[in-house]
Amino acid sequence: MTTSAIPEAGAVPQPKQRSKAYWMLNDARVLSGRYVNHIVRQPDEIITAIMIPTVMMLLFRYMLGGGAVDVGGTAYVDFLVPGVLSVGVTLTAVSTTTGVFMDMQEGFVDRLRSMSTVAVSVVVGHVVAAVLRAAISMVVLVALAFVVGFRPQAGLLQWLGVLGILLVFAFAVAWISVLFGQIAKSQAGASGLALILTFLPYSSNVFAPTDKISDGLRVFVEHQPVTAVIDSVRALLLDQPVGNSAWLALLWWGGIAALAIPLSARMFRRRFA
């Protein structure tokens, strides 16, 4: 017969030991909640990520949608919307970059050093909030696009493919933004670095087909990473052949994220070790 060990009267129960990975995920969850709450308390960030591409969509939809740009047999609004979605994703870079910079300058991370907190969870929290902002922006932009005449031909699997590609894109953009926030020397500098990502879609085929772009610029447009995102999303939404564009988009932005994540984490640890 076996007996269970009975704790002595007055003994203090010992806390259950947890792994470092557990505490990192737990800290990231808590800090993600902090940054997600910023979206509610500071709605100007998400409003900016929605208003700018919305104005762009309305402007080009009604200025160029009457046939000023030849996009073949596709309605111009259907051609335009996939590119506008990519613009909405990159606009989250400014708030993420400046948010990381301010956390480092205002002592928030320093306060965490006196606590049993995995400090790198700060950047993970920023990434989660950035991807959420991008997702909200995408949903609102698609809804507004239907109002102005967007009529995609995609089925359920194609919509899921669009969502997957755009989320990978948003994830990579968030990690690059975190990296920029760490290397910036001022708040203005952080915003300036973020503009590199914000303006990248404008040098792609957002507003006109690649074959309509001048020869010198076309080479860059064809091979820059945002073009692969737009081409794949456009093809999926319009039920057209995707070709290699989806794989190129995932390879481009998955590879960029794979480089940015360890580099950003290492820089954070070295700075706040």
CSV table of C-alpha atoms in Angstrom, one decimal:
chain,number,residue,atom,x,y,z
A,1,MET,CA,0.0,0.0,0.0
A,2,THR,CA,1.3,3.4,-1.0
A,3,THR,CA,0.6,6.7,0.8
A,4,SER,CA,0.6,10.2,-0.7
A,5,ALA,CA,3.0,12.7,0.8
A,6,ILE,CA,1.2,15.2,3.0
A,7,PRO,CA,2.7,18.6,3.2
A,8,GLU,CA,3.7,19.7,6.7
A,9,ALA,CA,1.5,22.3,8.4
A,10,GLY,CA,2.7,25.8,7.6
A,11,ALA,CA,4.8,24.7,4.7
A,12,VAL,CA,4.8,27.2,1.8
A,13,PRO,CA,3.9,25.5,-1.6
A,14,GLN,CA,6.6,25.9,-4.2
A,15,PRO,CA,5.7,27.5,-7.5
A,16,LYS,CA,5.6,25.2,-10.5
A,17,GLN,CA,8.8,25.5,-12.6
A,18,ARG,CA,8.2,26.8,-16.1
A,19,SER,CA,10.5,26.8,-19.1
A,20,LYS,CA,12.1,29.9,-20.5
A,21,ALA,CA,10.0,29.4,-23.7
A,22,TYR,CA,6.8,29.4,-21.6
A,23,TRP,CA,7.7,32.7,-19.9
A,24,MET,CA,8.7,34.3,-23.2
A,25,LEU,CA,5.3,33.3,-24.7
A,26,ASN,CA,3.5,34.5,-21.6
A,27,ASP,CA,5.3,37.8,-21.5
A,28,ALA,CA,4.7,38.3,-25.3
A,29,ARG,CA,1.0,37.6,-24.7
A,30,VAL,CA,0.8,40.2,-22.0
A,31,LEU,CA,2.8,42.8,-23.9
A,32,SER,CA,0.9,42.1,-27.1
A,33,GLY,CA,-2.3,43.0,-25.1
A,34,ARG,CA,-0.6,46.3,-24.1
A,35,TYR,CA,0.1,47.3,-27.7
A,36,VAL,CA,-3.2,46.1,-29.0
A,37,ASN,CA,-4.9,48.3,-26.4
A,38,HIS,CA,-3.0,51.2,-27.9
A,39,ILE,CA,-5.1,50.6,-31.1
A,40,VAL,CA,-8.2,51.4,-29.1
A,41,ARG,CA,-6.7,54.3,-27.1
A,42,GLN,CA,-4.9,55.8,-30.1
A,43,PRO,CA,-7.2,55.1,-33.1
A,44,ASP,CA,-5.4,57.6,-35.2
A,45,GLU,CA,-2.8,55.0,-36.1
A,46,ILE,CA,-5.3,52.6,-37.6
A,47,ILE,CA,-7.3,55.4,-39.1
A,48,THR,CA,-4.2,56.6,-41.0
A,49,ALA,CA,-3.6,53.0,-42.2
A,50,ILE,CA,-7.2,53.0,-43.6
A,51,MET,CA,-7.8,56.6,-44.8
A,52,ILE,CA,-4.7,57.0,-47.0
A,53,PRO,CA,-5.3,53.9,-49.1
A,54,THR,CA,-9.0,54.6,-49.1
A,55,VAL,CA,-8.4,58.1,-50.6
A,56,MET,CA,-6.0,56.6,-53.0
A,57,MET,CA,-8.5,54.0,-54.1
A,58,LEU,CA,-11.2,56.5,-54.6
A,59,LEU,CA,-8.9,58.9,-56.4
A,60,PHE,CA,-7.6,56.4,-58.9
A,61,ARG,CA,-10.8,54.5,-59.2
A,62,TYR,CA,-12.7,57.5,-60.5
A,63,MET,CA,-9.9,59.4,-62.2
A,64,LEU,CA,-8.3,56.5,-64.1
A,65,GLY,CA,-11.1,54.0,-63.9
A,66,GLY,CA,-12.8,55.3,-67.0
A,67,GLY,CA,-10.2,53.9,-69.4
A,68,ALA,CA,-7.2,56.2,-68.9
A,69,VAL,CA,-5.1,53.1,-68.1
A,70,ASP,CA,-5.4,50.0,-70.3
A,71,VAL,CA,-5.5,46.9,-68.0
A,72,GLY,CA,-6.8,44.5,-70.6
A,73,GLY,CA,-10.3,43.0,-70.1
A,74,THR,CA,-10.3,43.6,-66.4
A,75,ALA,CA,-12.2,46.4,-64.7
A,76,TYR,CA,-9.7,49.0,-63.4
A,77,VAL,CA,-11.1,48.8,-59.8
A,78,ASP,CA,-10.5,45.1,-59.8
A,79,PHE,CA,-7.0,45.7,-61.0
A,80,LEU,CA,-6.4,48.5,-58.4
A,81,VAL,CA,-7.7,46.9,-55.2
A,82,PRO,CA,-4.9,44.3,-54.7
A,83,GLY,CA,-2.3,47.0,-54.9
A,84,VAL,CA,-4.2,49.2,-52.5
A,85,LEU,CA,-4.2,46.3,-50.0
A,86,SER,CA,-0.4,46.2,-50.1
A,87,VAL,CA,-0.2,49.9,-49.4
A,88,GLY,CA,-2.4,49.5,-46.4
A,89,VAL,CA,0.0,46.8,-45.0
A,90,THR,CA,3.1,49.0,-45.4
A,91,LEU,CA,1.4,52.0,-43.8
A,92,THR,CA,1.5,50.2,-40.4
A,93,ALA,CA,5.3,50.5,-40.5
A,94,VAL,CA,5.4,54.1,-39.3
A,95,SER,CA,3.5,53.4,-36.0
A,96,THR,CA,5.5,50.2,-35.3
A,97,THR,CA,8.9,51.8,-35.9
A,98,THR,CA,8.1,54.9,-33.8
A,99,GLY,CA,6.5,52.7,-31.1
A,100,VAL,CA,9.6,50.6,-30.7
A,101,PHE,CA,11.8,53.7,-30.7
A,102,MET,CA,9.7,55.4,-28.0
A,103,ASP,CA,9.7,52.3,-25.8
A,104,MET,CA,13.4,52.3,-25.8
A,105,GLN,CA,13.8,56.0,-25.2
A,106,GLU,CA,11.2,56.5,-22.6
A,107,GLY,CA,12.5,53.9,-20.2
A,108,PHE,CA,9.8,51.2,-20.6
A,109,VAL,CA,12.3,48.5,-21.5
A,110,ASP,CA,14.6,49.6,-18.7
A,111,ARG,CA,11.8,49.1,-16.2
A,112,LEU,CA,11.4,45.5,-17.5
A,113,ARG,CA,15.0,44.8,-16.7
A,114,SER,CA,14.2,44.9,-13.0
A,115,MET,CA,11.5,42.4,-13.4
A,116,SER,CA,11.5,38.7,-14.3
A,117,THR,CA,10.4,39.5,-17.8
A,118,VAL,CA,11.9,38.2,-21.1
A,119,ALA,CA,12.8,41.6,-22.6
A,120,VAL,CA,12.7,40.5,-26.2
A,121,SER,CA,8.9,39.8,-25.7
A,122,VAL,CA,8.6,43.6,-26.2
A,123,VAL,CA,9.4,43.4,-29.9
A,124,VAL,CA,7.2,40.3,-30.2
A,125,GLY,CA,4.3,42.4,-28.8
A,126,HIS,CA,4.9,45.1,-31.3
A,127,VAL,CA,4.9,42.6,-34.1
A,128,VAL,CA,1.6,41.1,-33.0
A,129,ALA,CA,0.0,44.5,-32.8
A,130,ALA,CA,1.3,45.5,-36.2
A,131,VAL,CA,-0.1,42.4,-37.9
A,132,LEU,CA,-3.4,43.0,-36.2
A,133,ARG,CA,-3.5,46.6,-37.5
A,134,ALA,CA,-2.7,45.4,-41.0
A,135,ALA,CA,-5.5,42.8,-40.8
A,136,ILE,CA,-8.0,45.4,-39.6
A,137,SER,CA,-6.9,47.7,-42.5
A,138,MET,CA,-7.3,44.9,-45.0
A,139,VAL,CA,-10.8,44.0,-43.9
A,140,VAL,CA,-12.0,47.6,-44.0
A,141,LEU,CA,-10.4,48.3,-47.4
A,142,VAL,CA,-12.0,45.2,-48.9
A,143,ALA,CA,-15.4,46.2,-47.6
A,144,LEU,CA,-15.0,49.7,-49.0
A,145,ALA,CA,-13.8,48.3,-52.3
A,146,PHE,CA,-17.0,46.4,-52.7
A,147,VAL,CA,-18.9,49.7,-52.2
A,148,VAL,CA,-17.0,51.3,-55.2
A,149,GLY,CA,-17.5,48.4,-57.5
A,150,PHE,CA,-14.9,45.8,-56.7
A,151,ARG,CA,-16.1,42.4,-57.9
A,152,PRO,CA,-13.6,39.6,-57.4
A,153,GLN,CA,-14.0,36.1,-58.8
A,154,ALA,CA,-12.2,34.3,-56.1
A,155,GLY,CA,-13.5,31.2,-54.3
A,156,LEU,CA,-12.9,30.3,-50.7
A,157,LEU,CA,-9.5,28.7,-51.2
A,158,GLN,CA,-8.3,31.6,-53.2
A,159,TRP,CA,-9.4,34.1,-50.5
A,160,LEU,CA,-7.5,32.0,-48.0
A,161,GLY,CA,-4.5,32.2,-50.2
A,162,VAL,CA,-4.8,35.9,-50.4
A,163,LEU,CA,-5.1,36.2,-46.6
A,164,GLY,CA,-2.0,34.0,-46.2
A,165,ILE,CA,0.2,35.9,-48.6
A,166,LEU,CA,-0.9,39.3,-47.1
A,167,LEU,CA,-0.3,38.1,-43.5
A,168,VAL,CA,3.2,36.8,-44.4
A,169,PHE,CA,3.8,40.2,-46.0
A,170,ALA,CA,2.5,42.1,-42.9
A,171,PHE,CA,4.6,39.8,-40.6
A,172,ALA,CA,7.8,40.6,-42.5
A,173,VAL,CA,7.0,44.3,-42.7
A,174,ALA,CA,6.4,44.3,-38.9
A,175,TRP,CA,9.8,42.7,-38.1
A,176,ILE,CA,11.7,45.1,-40.4
A,177,SER,CA,9.8,48.0,-38.7
A,178,VAL,CA,11.0,46.7,-35.3
A,179,LEU,CA,14.5,46.6,-36.6
A,180,PHE,CA,14.3,50.1,-37.9
A,181,GLY,CA,12.9,51.3,-34.6
A,182,GLN,CA,16.0,49.9,-32.8
A,183,ILE,CA,18.6,51.5,-35.1
A,184,ALA,CA,16.9,54.9,-35.3
A,185,LYS,CA,18.5,57.8,-33.5
A,186,SER,CA,15.5,60.1,-33.2
A,187,GLN,CA,11.7,59.9,-33.6
A,188,ALA,CA,11.9,61.8,-36.9
A,189,GLY,CA,14.6,59.3,-38.0
A,190,ALA,CA,12.4,56.4,-37.0
A,191,SER,CA,9.5,57.8,-39.1
A,192,GLY,CA,11.9,58.4,-42.0
A,193,LEU,CA,13.2,54.8,-42.0
A,194,ALA,CA,9.6,53.5,-42.0
A,195,LEU,CA,8.9,55.5,-45.1
A,196,ILE,CA,11.3,53.2,-47.0
A,197,LEU,CA,8.7,50.5,-46.5
A,198,THR,CA,5.7,52.8,-46.9
A,199,PHE,CA,6.8,54.0,-50.4
A,200,LEU,CA,8.0,50.6,-51.7
A,201,PRO,CA,4.5,49.7,-53.2
A,202,TYR,CA,4.5,52.9,-55.2
A,203,SER,CA,7.4,51.6,-57.2
A,204,SER,CA,5.5,48.5,-58.2
A,205,ASN,CA,2.6,47.8,-60.5
A,206,VAL,CA,-0.1,49.1,-58.1
A,207,PHE,CA,-1.6,51.6,-60.6
A,208,ALA,CA,-0.6,50.2,-64.0
A,209,PRO,CA,0.3,46.9,-65.5
A,210,THR,CA,4.1,46.1,-65.5
A,211,ASP,CA,4.2,46.0,-69.3
A,212,LYS,CA,2.9,49.6,-69.5
A,213,ILE,CA,5.8,51.0,-67.4
A,214,SER,CA,8.8,52.5,-69.1
A,215,ASP,CA,11.7,50.1,-70.0
A,216,GLY,CA,14.2,51.5,-67.5
A,217,LEU,CA,11.8,51.3,-64.5
A,218,ARG,CA,10.2,48.1,-65.6
A,219,VAL,CA,13.2,45.9,-64.7
A,220,PHE,CA,13.1,47.1,-61.1
A,221,VAL,CA,9.3,46.8,-60.9
A,222,GLU,CA,9.3,43.3,-62.2
A,223,HIS,CA,11.9,42.1,-59.6
A,224,GLN,CA,11.1,44.0,-56.4
A,225,PRO,CA,9.3,42.0,-53.7
A,226,VAL,CA,6.1,43.9,-53.4
A,227,THR,CA,5.3,43.3,-57.1
A,228,ALA,CA,5.2,39.5,-56.4
A,229,VAL,CA,2.7,40.1,-53.6
A,230,ILE,CA,0.4,42.3,-55.8
A,231,ASP,CA,0.7,39.9,-58.7
A,232,SER,CA,-0.2,36.9,-56.7
A,233,VAL,CA,-3.1,38.6,-54.8
A,234,ARG,CA,-4.4,40.1,-58.0
A,235,ALA,CA,-4.4,36.7,-59.8
A,236,LEU,CA,-6.1,34.9,-56.9
A,237,LEU,CA,-8.8,37.5,-56.6
A,238,LEU,CA,-9.5,37.7,-60.3
A,239,ASP,CA,-9.3,33.9,-60.7
A,240,GLN,CA,-6.4,34.1,-63.1
A,241,PRO,CA,-3.3,31.9,-63.4
A,242,VAL,CA,-1.0,32.7,-60.5
A,243,GLY,CA,2.2,31.2,-62.0
A,244,ASN,CA,5.2,31.6,-59.8
A,245,SER,CA,4.2,34.9,-58.2
A,246,ALA,CA,2.7,33.3,-55.0
A,247,TRP,CA,5.9,31.3,-54.4
A,248,LEU,CA,8.1,34.3,-55.1
A,249,ALA,CA,6.1,36.4,-52.7
A,250,LEU,CA,6.3,33.8,-49.9
A,251,LEU,CA,10.1,33.3,-50.6
A,252,TRP,CA,10.8,37.0,-50.7
A,253,TRP,CA,8.9,38.0,-47.5
A,254,GLY,CA,9.4,34.7,-45.7
A,255,GLY,CA,13.2,35.0,-46.3
A,256,ILE,CA,13.2,38.7,-45.3
A,257,ALA,CA,11.4,37.8,-42.0
A,258,ALA,CA,13.8,34.9,-41.4
A,259,LEU,CA,16.7,37.4,-41.6
A,260,ALA,CA,15.0,40.2,-39.7
A,261,ILE,CA,13.8,38.1,-36.7
A,262,PRO,CA,17.2,36.9,-35.4
A,263,LEU,CA,18.9,40.2,-36.3
A,264,SER,CA,16.3,42.2,-34.4
A,265,ALA,CA,16.3,39.9,-31.4
A,266,ARG,CA,20.1,39.9,-31.2
A,267,MET,CA,20.3,43.7,-31.4
A,268,PHE,CA,17.7,44.0,-28.7
A,269,ARG,CA,19.5,41.6,-26.3
A,270,ARG,CA,22.9,43.3,-26.9
A,271,ARG,CA,21.4,46.7,-26.2
A,272,PHE,CA,19.5,45.8,-23.1
A,273,ALA,CA,21.5,42.9,-21.7
